[in-house]
XYZ file of C-alpha atoms in Angstrom:
497
model
C 2.618 40.196 22.445
C 5.505 39.103 24.603
C 8.768 38.226 22.872
C 9.044 34.554 22.058
C 5.317 34.038 21.560
C 4.342 33.481 17.928
C 1.895 35.981 16.409
C -0.323 33.064 15.445
C -0.417 31.710 18.996
C -3.959 31.531 20.441
C -2.745 32.605 23.892
C -2.030 36.011 25.281
C 1.432 36.611 26.727
C 0.006 36.995 30.238
C -1.939 33.754 29.950
C 1.100 31.842 28.730
C 3.353 33.182 31.467
C 0.775 32.296 34.124
C 0.634 28.765 32.826
C 4.371 28.148 32.999
C 4.935 29.477 36.512
C 6.219 26.849 38.965
C 3.336 24.942 40.505
C 2.850 22.874 43.584
C 4.107 19.358 44.147
C 0.488 18.286 44.305
C -0.048 19.060 40.617
C 3.077 17.184 39.603
C 2.134 14.093 41.581
C -1.493 13.969 40.517
C -1.314 15.091 36.851
C -0.491 11.605 35.577
C -3.127 10.049 37.818
C -5.699 12.569 36.552
C -4.774 11.774 32.947
C -5.155 8.049 33.633
C -8.552 8.578 35.272
C -9.813 10.716 32.388
C -8.538 8.182 29.856
C -10.399 5.468 31.736
C -13.545 7.627 31.667
C -13.094 8.040 27.918
C -12.731 4.277 27.432
C -15.873 3.498 29.422
C -17.713 6.316 27.667
C -16.784 4.844 24.283
C -17.788 1.378 25.478
C -21.219 2.617 26.550
C -21.785 4.552 23.294
C -20.735 1.606 21.114
C -23.030 -0.836 22.917
C -25.911 1.661 22.939
C -25.461 2.331 19.213
C -25.756 -1.373 18.400
C -28.786 -1.886 20.641
C -30.435 1.155 19.035
C -29.566 -0.232 15.597
C -31.353 -3.476 16.503
C -34.586 -1.675 17.433
C -34.408 0.615 14.394
C -33.840 -2.275 11.999
C -36.285 -4.835 13.383
C -38.992 -2.664 14.977
C -39.003 0.571 12.952
C -37.727 -0.467 9.512
C -39.187 -3.957 9.700
C -40.897 -3.632 6.301
C -37.545 -3.573 4.510
C -35.863 -6.867 3.611
C -36.963 -10.410 4.238
C -35.874 -10.700 7.862
C -38.242 -11.589 10.632
C -38.033 -10.065 14.088
C -35.202 -11.840 15.929
C -35.204 -11.247 19.646
C -32.711 -8.898 21.242
C -31.386 -11.886 23.191
C -30.536 -13.726 19.961
C -28.594 -10.663 18.759
C -26.601 -10.358 21.991
C -23.694 -12.295 20.483
C -23.431 -9.803 17.604
C -23.705 -6.817 19.937
C -21.064 -8.245 22.256
C -18.685 -9.257 19.464
C -19.191 -5.906 17.743
C -18.454 -3.982 20.926
C -15.268 -5.962 21.639
C -14.087 -5.629 18.029
C -14.725 -1.886 17.962
C -12.900 -1.276 21.244
C -9.969 -3.351 19.982
C -9.873 -1.355 16.744
C -9.936 1.974 18.591
C -7.042 0.774 20.718
C -5.162 -0.504 17.634
C -5.530 2.890 15.968
C -4.017 4.449 19.127
C -7.094 6.473 20.067
C -6.249 6.009 23.766
C -2.569 6.883 23.563
C -1.142 9.333 26.099
C -3.211 12.559 26.222
C -4.791 11.804 22.843
C -8.312 11.336 24.287
C -8.237 14.982 25.434
C -7.066 16.521 22.168
C -9.294 18.317 19.712
C -11.715 16.567 17.401
C -9.605 16.912 14.245
C -6.772 14.942 15.913
C -8.789 11.873 16.909
C -11.575 11.932 14.281
C -9.510 10.303 11.479
C -8.571 7.370 13.744
C -12.174 6.933 14.927
C -13.373 6.995 11.315
C -10.785 4.390 10.281
C -11.778 2.105 13.147
C -15.487 2.312 12.244
C -14.695 1.687 8.557
C -12.766 -1.491 9.372
C -15.527 -2.606 11.752
C -18.124 -2.113 9.006
C -16.065 -4.099 6.473
C -15.501 -6.997 8.887
C -19.172 -7.312 9.836
C -20.367 -6.830 6.251
C -18.064 -9.596 5.027
C -19.175 -11.845 7.884
C -22.786 -11.588 6.730
C -21.741 -12.788 3.263
C -19.150 -15.431 4.091
C -20.538 -17.184 7.164
C -23.925 -18.873 7.418
C -24.721 -17.848 10.978
C -27.996 -18.032 12.831
C -29.840 -15.805 13.258
C -28.698 -14.169 9.987
C -26.736 -10.965 10.409
C -28.669 -8.138 8.767
C -26.551 -5.843 6.611
C -29.080 -3.101 7.354
C -28.359 -3.559 11.051
C -24.606 -3.330 10.379
C -25.035 -0.134 8.346
C -27.255 1.551 10.938
C -24.946 0.504 13.781
C -21.916 1.921 11.960
C -23.631 5.273 11.390
C -24.889 5.470 14.970
C -21.414 4.676 16.317
C -19.924 7.411 14.148
C -22.476 9.965 15.378
C -22.357 8.740 18.971
C -18.571 8.604 19.360
C -17.973 11.974 17.735
C -20.816 13.605 19.685
C -19.864 12.209 23.063
C -16.165 12.992 22.560
C -17.034 16.566 21.629
C -18.982 16.935 24.881
C -16.132 15.299 26.801
C -13.624 17.766 25.366
C -16.006 20.698 25.954
C -16.414 19.718 29.617
C -12.643 19.491 30.111
C -12.212 22.960 28.639
C -14.930 24.457 30.828
C -13.436 22.933 33.975
C -9.910 24.035 32.960
C -8.711 20.435 33.163
C -6.796 20.686 29.872
C -4.073 23.003 31.176
C -3.580 20.880 34.304
C -2.714 17.931 32.042
C -0.048 19.791 30.089
C 3.457 18.332 29.919
C 5.931 20.833 31.372
C 9.011 20.926 29.134
C 12.582 22.019 29.882
C 15.043 22.547 27.025
C 18.760 21.954 27.409
C 20.478 24.453 25.119
C 18.774 26.400 22.360
C 19.085 25.939 18.599
C 17.073 26.601 15.459
C 15.322 23.234 15.888
C 14.495 24.188 19.474
C 12.891 27.428 18.271
C 10.779 25.564 15.727
C 9.598 23.087 18.356
C 8.862 25.888 20.824
C 6.747 27.754 18.266
C 4.879 24.542 17.504
C 4.070 24.115 21.196
C 2.876 27.735 21.387
C 0.471 27.260 18.476
C -1.053 24.101 19.952
C -4.544 24.995 21.132
C -4.650 21.751 23.147
C -1.785 23.040 25.299
C -0.299 19.574 25.490
C 3.180 21.001 26.144
C 4.238 24.086 28.099
C 7.849 25.277 28.007
C 8.926 26.212 31.537
C 12.351 27.427 30.421
C 15.798 26.374 29.278
C 19.179 25.755 30.861
C 22.568 26.607 29.453
C 24.291 23.592 27.909
C 27.509 22.141 29.367
C 29.516 24.350 26.991
C 28.196 27.391 28.906
C 26.760 29.238 25.915
C 23.743 28.811 23.667
C 24.120 27.991 19.998
C 21.268 30.468 19.501
C 19.893 32.914 22.055
C 16.453 31.845 23.360
C 13.629 34.380 22.978
C 12.856 36.736 25.856
C 9.614 34.863 26.535
C 11.558 31.754 27.633
C 13.254 32.102 31.029
C 16.817 30.870 31.453
C 16.422 28.919 34.652
C 19.961 27.805 35.322
C 23.074 25.990 34.176
C 23.546 22.364 33.194
C 25.321 21.727 36.506
C 22.188 22.856 38.405
C 19.749 20.765 36.391
C 18.677 18.467 39.241
C 17.490 21.430 41.292
C 15.919 22.971 38.176
C 13.885 19.809 37.564
C 12.520 19.842 41.091
C 11.910 23.593 41.346
C 10.058 23.914 38.064
C 8.127 20.623 38.283
C 9.481 19.433 34.928
C 7.789 16.502 33.180
C 10.039 16.306 30.112
C 13.614 17.278 29.242
C 14.482 17.832 25.575
C 18.098 17.979 24.448
C 18.957 19.091 20.935
C 22.704 19.452 20.535
C 24.524 16.117 20.405
C 28.054 17.524 20.511
C 28.151 17.150 24.275
C 30.425 14.787 26.069
C 28.963 11.274 25.990
C 29.189 11.016 29.759
C 27.196 14.221 30.228
C 24.356 12.962 28.070
C 24.268 9.614 29.877
C 24.347 11.410 33.249
C 21.379 13.566 32.209
C 19.424 10.554 30.956
C 20.044 8.708 34.229
C 19.031 11.763 36.262
C 15.748 11.999 34.352
C 15.111 8.326 35.023
C 15.672 8.786 38.764
C 13.433 11.862 38.873
C 10.737 10.138 36.739
C 11.112 12.774 34.023
C 10.855 11.918 30.326
C 14.102 12.323 28.394
C 13.880 13.200 24.696
C 16.428 13.908 21.977
C 15.636 15.966 18.886
C 17.303 14.042 16.034
C 19.087 17.012 14.463
C 21.075 14.738 12.171
C 17.841 13.376 10.680
C 16.205 16.346 9.002
C 13.942 14.065 6.950
C 11.640 11.132 7.484
C 11.944 11.320 11.272
C 8.517 9.715 11.727
C 10.112 6.509 10.464
C 12.978 6.747 12.973
C 13.210 3.631 15.141
C 15.603 2.085 17.594
C 16.562 -1.476 16.746
C 19.386 -3.848 17.572
C 21.926 -5.302 15.182
C 23.631 -8.278 16.820
C 22.832 -6.824 20.225
C 24.028 -3.289 19.416
C 21.349 -0.527 19.553
C 21.120 1.374 16.262
C 18.976 4.419 15.461
C 17.818 4.807 11.885
C 14.990 5.301 9.396
C 13.170 2.005 9.371
C 9.787 2.282 7.703
C 7.121 4.673 6.495
C 3.341 4.171 6.379
C 3.389 3.152 2.707
C 6.071 0.540 3.351
C 3.360 -1.592 4.961
C 1.658 -4.056 2.573
C -1.868 -3.460 3.881
C -1.541 0.287 3.444
C -0.344 -0.222 -0.125
C -3.286 -2.559 -0.723
C -5.818 -0.015 0.583
C -4.222 2.762 -1.484
C -4.273 0.601 -4.627
C -7.928 -0.259 -4.060
C -8.771 3.445 -3.844
C -6.725 4.068 -7.004
C -8.492 1.371 -9.035
C -11.995 2.414 -7.985
C -11.209 6.115 -8.343
C -9.561 5.757 -11.760
C -12.470 3.747 -13.195
C -14.991 6.300 -11.938
C -12.729 9.109 -13.134
C -12.404 7.705 -16.646
C -16.169 7.314 -16.971
C -16.874 10.853 -15.767
C -13.990 12.356 -17.745
C -14.832 10.804 -21.138
C -17.136 13.670 -22.335
C -14.591 16.300 -21.213
C -11.746 14.537 -23.017
C -13.848 14.368 -26.192
C -14.898 18.041 -25.997
C -11.507 19.555 -25.192
C -9.703 17.166 -27.519
C -11.863 18.521 -30.333
C -11.030 22.126 -29.348
C -7.307 21.310 -29.337
C -7.521 19.732 -32.788
C -9.423 22.718 -34.197
C -6.830 25.179 -32.872
C -3.768 23.077 -33.666
C -4.401 20.046 -35.955
C -2.391 17.020 -34.888
C -2.276 14.535 -32.028
C -4.803 15.276 -29.313
C -2.901 13.398 -26.635
C 0.647 14.123 -25.529
C 2.938 11.410 -24.154
C 5.935 12.423 -22.086
C 8.527 10.460 -20.132
C 8.283 10.902 -16.373
C 10.082 9.385 -13.391
C 7.969 6.966 -11.381
C 8.376 4.895 -8.257
C 11.917 3.743 -7.486
C 13.184 5.888 -10.354
C 11.433 3.877 -13.061
C 10.381 5.709 -16.223
C 6.880 5.678 -17.696
C 4.968 7.738 -20.239
C 2.421 10.118 -18.772
C -0.626 10.939 -20.895
C -2.169 14.402 -21.164
C -4.467 16.336 -23.442
C -2.036 18.403 -25.507
C -2.024 21.996 -24.258
C 0.897 23.358 -26.298
C 1.847 23.817 -29.915
C 3.238 20.799 -31.731
C 6.761 22.269 -31.949
C 6.934 23.564 -28.368
C 10.076 21.502 -27.657
C 11.500 21.310 -31.151
C 15.037 21.790 -29.835
C 14.672 18.716 -27.635
C 15.339 20.622 -24.410
C 13.077 19.995 -21.428
C 11.794 23.267 -20.031
C 9.550 24.560 -17.262
C 6.159 26.012 -18.039
C 5.811 29.617 -16.965
C 3.028 32.121 -16.507
C 1.676 33.312 -19.887
C 3.854 30.713 -21.646
C 3.835 31.637 -25.384
C 3.946 27.943 -26.312
C 0.491 27.334 -24.828
C -2.599 27.066 -26.997
C -5.491 29.335 -26.104
C -7.561 26.375 -24.977
C -4.397 24.935 -23.424
C -4.026 27.844 -21.003
C -7.590 27.298 -19.828
C -7.070 23.548 -19.449
C -3.864 24.003 -17.467
C -5.520 26.503 -15.144
C -8.228 23.984 -14.242
C -6.070 20.824 -14.543
C -8.247 19.523 -17.390
C -5.175 18.450 -19.367
C -4.365 16.013 -16.514
C -7.666 14.099 -16.814
C -6.340 11.277 -19.075
C -3.868 10.351 -16.331
C -6.628 8.251 -14.778
C -5.442 5.723 -17.358
C -1.905 5.835 -15.892
C -3.447 5.234 -12.467
C -5.469 2.253 -13.674
C -2.325 0.754 -15.251
C -0.518 1.085 -11.904
C 2.056 3.620 -13.096
C 0.602 6.414 -10.982
C -1.647 6.939 -7.982
C -4.552 9.317 -7.481
C -2.558 11.093 -4.758
C 1.196 11.433 -4.495
C 4.135 13.653 -5.465
C 3.822 14.988 -9.000
C 6.125 13.120 -11.418
C 9.052 15.059 -12.853
C 10.893 14.593 -16.119
C 14.011 12.378 -15.900
C 16.109 15.190 -17.412
C 15.315 17.405 -14.419
C 15.952 14.737 -11.796
C 19.597 14.424 -12.819
C 20.151 17.912 -11.412
C 17.524 17.909 -8.675
C 18.870 14.901 -6.796
C 22.301 16.557 -6.614
C 21.175 20.084 -5.810
C 18.138 19.546 -3.563
C 18.622 17.611 -0.288
C 16.410 14.529 0.102
C 14.820 15.015 -3.334
C 14.886 11.341 -4.309
C 13.031 10.299 -1.144
C 9.777 11.326 -2.880
C 10.280 8.463 -5.333
C 9.556 5.890 -2.613
C 5.894 6.041 -3.695
C 4.074 6.235 -7.000
C 3.612 9.745 -8.359
C 0.101 11.158 -8.224
C -2.373 13.112 -10.306
C -2.691 15.485 -7.362
C -0.878 15.862 -4.078
C -0.377 17.894 -0.941
C 1.880 20.379 -2.752
C -0.737 20.926 -5.445
C -3.581 21.758 -3.050
C -1.231 24.255 -1.417
C -0.856 26.019 -4.774
C 2.694 24.734 -5.366
C 2.605 23.666 -8.995
C 4.272 24.841 -12.189
C 7.015 27.450 -11.789
C 6.925 27.659 -7.975
C 9.360 27.183 -5.083
C 10.672 23.658 -5.589
C 12.039 23.329 -2.049
C 8.561 23.982 -0.608
C 7.083 21.409 -2.972
C 9.611 18.843 -1.775
C 8.811 19.642 1.862
C 5.109 19.039 1.186
C 5.878 15.753 -0.594
C 8.023 14.525 2.282
C 5.389 15.488 4.844
C 2.871 13.473 2.837
C 5.200 10.446 2.860
C 5.689 10.573 6.602
C 2.043 11.154 7.528
C 0.167 9.137 4.907
C -3.228 7.658 5.705
C -6.196 6.627 3.581
C -8.081 9.505 5.166
C -5.385 11.970 4.041
C -5.675 10.720 0.441
C -9.442 11.214 0.482
C -8.998 14.645 2.070
C -6.485 15.730 -0.617
C -8.738 14.462 -3.406
C -11.655 16.447 -2.016
C -9.597 19.611 -1.501
C -8.193 19.410 -5.036
C -11.523 20.678 -6.383
C -11.298 23.797 -4.206
C -7.553 24.447 -4.308
C -6.259 27.716 -5.659
C -5.595 27.311 -9.377
C -2.417 28.719 -10.899
C -2.533 30.048 -14.430
C 0.407 27.987 -15.627
């Protein structure tokens, strides 16, 4: 393995080096055109699949499954308006969910699948509601809507898989890669470089780095990254190495030098990017806005700052908590009885926890410890083989059974099914001073489970890693991610404390 290439990289050193060698002007001039043509192919492919899925749904519903329901056999012509409106709506939704953004159509299935699934879900809800609310003729069959939604899901995922497979076989993926040049080299640069190296889509290839205007690197670049020149030679470097993107990390340069570089990139039609080193948190919410005509860069919003996202998350919480309480009732009764037999007293345990915006609420659990476990009034961490635990309590904590009553907190709106785990207010007093960005996790409701928990970070574990997981969840939230975390909770590694 060549120096500079991560051990987890899917490429060999020879393959990577061959990819980043200077290429002809022809590739540079036609790469963007090729990407645009392939994106157009993807759009028309989706359009064909969506229309075909709805036409197939019509024949399945009214010619194969005709015995179900009280519909007659409307003609295909009379359903043309639904097929046309459905196709337009679906294409608009795919575009709204940014399925056709730059190079996204060529990325792997797990990148685009969540957005495709969200678009189909919204399409299904809109058409299902239309069949209830509007008295349209001919009536819109809910069976048709259901079949069309399923066929679109199968068709779009299947056709996109074949599209991606064809691009890989024809080696078109590497020809679409963005060739990146770094100015200077820092710890953030190394992290970004390793991320590029691990990307199996090969969306970015690092062609090298140039020495910053100061003449020396803040950190030495790895041997696998060629040093292709000085800052003063950057115009020639851009042309020689066919650079598509310049990334600058250190902002302690002279203002004029940065502006000169940005203007040069504009003239050479090269993208100019800045790694926001001063924003080590919540960078996905970083936006440029103007205050009285002055451009200002700052953290503006996160996914869960949007009302509709909060509404969708709350809907999932209400439905999930009701189902959870119904399913959990026998378990609560059984384990509550075991707790009482081992340690007579209250079955449930109420404890103050910090909620959204720093508010305090009382979390409810099945008691897993002895009645006098905190007789001195001091809040303490649970540890492995904690002597305060009941015998049944240790088992419940291992399998999260003591957390089951928290569905009630979710139904009341104090918690969410998924989110950062709530901490005790006594701990937060120290955490927010000692741990950078700790309080940012309180922008959302705490959860019964979360990203940190499915990664095994619960109980007496590395708190900084837990905070990193919580912040990643905040920045990248989606309804699909909540469902994914809920599903993975059942298979996550269980700690014994």
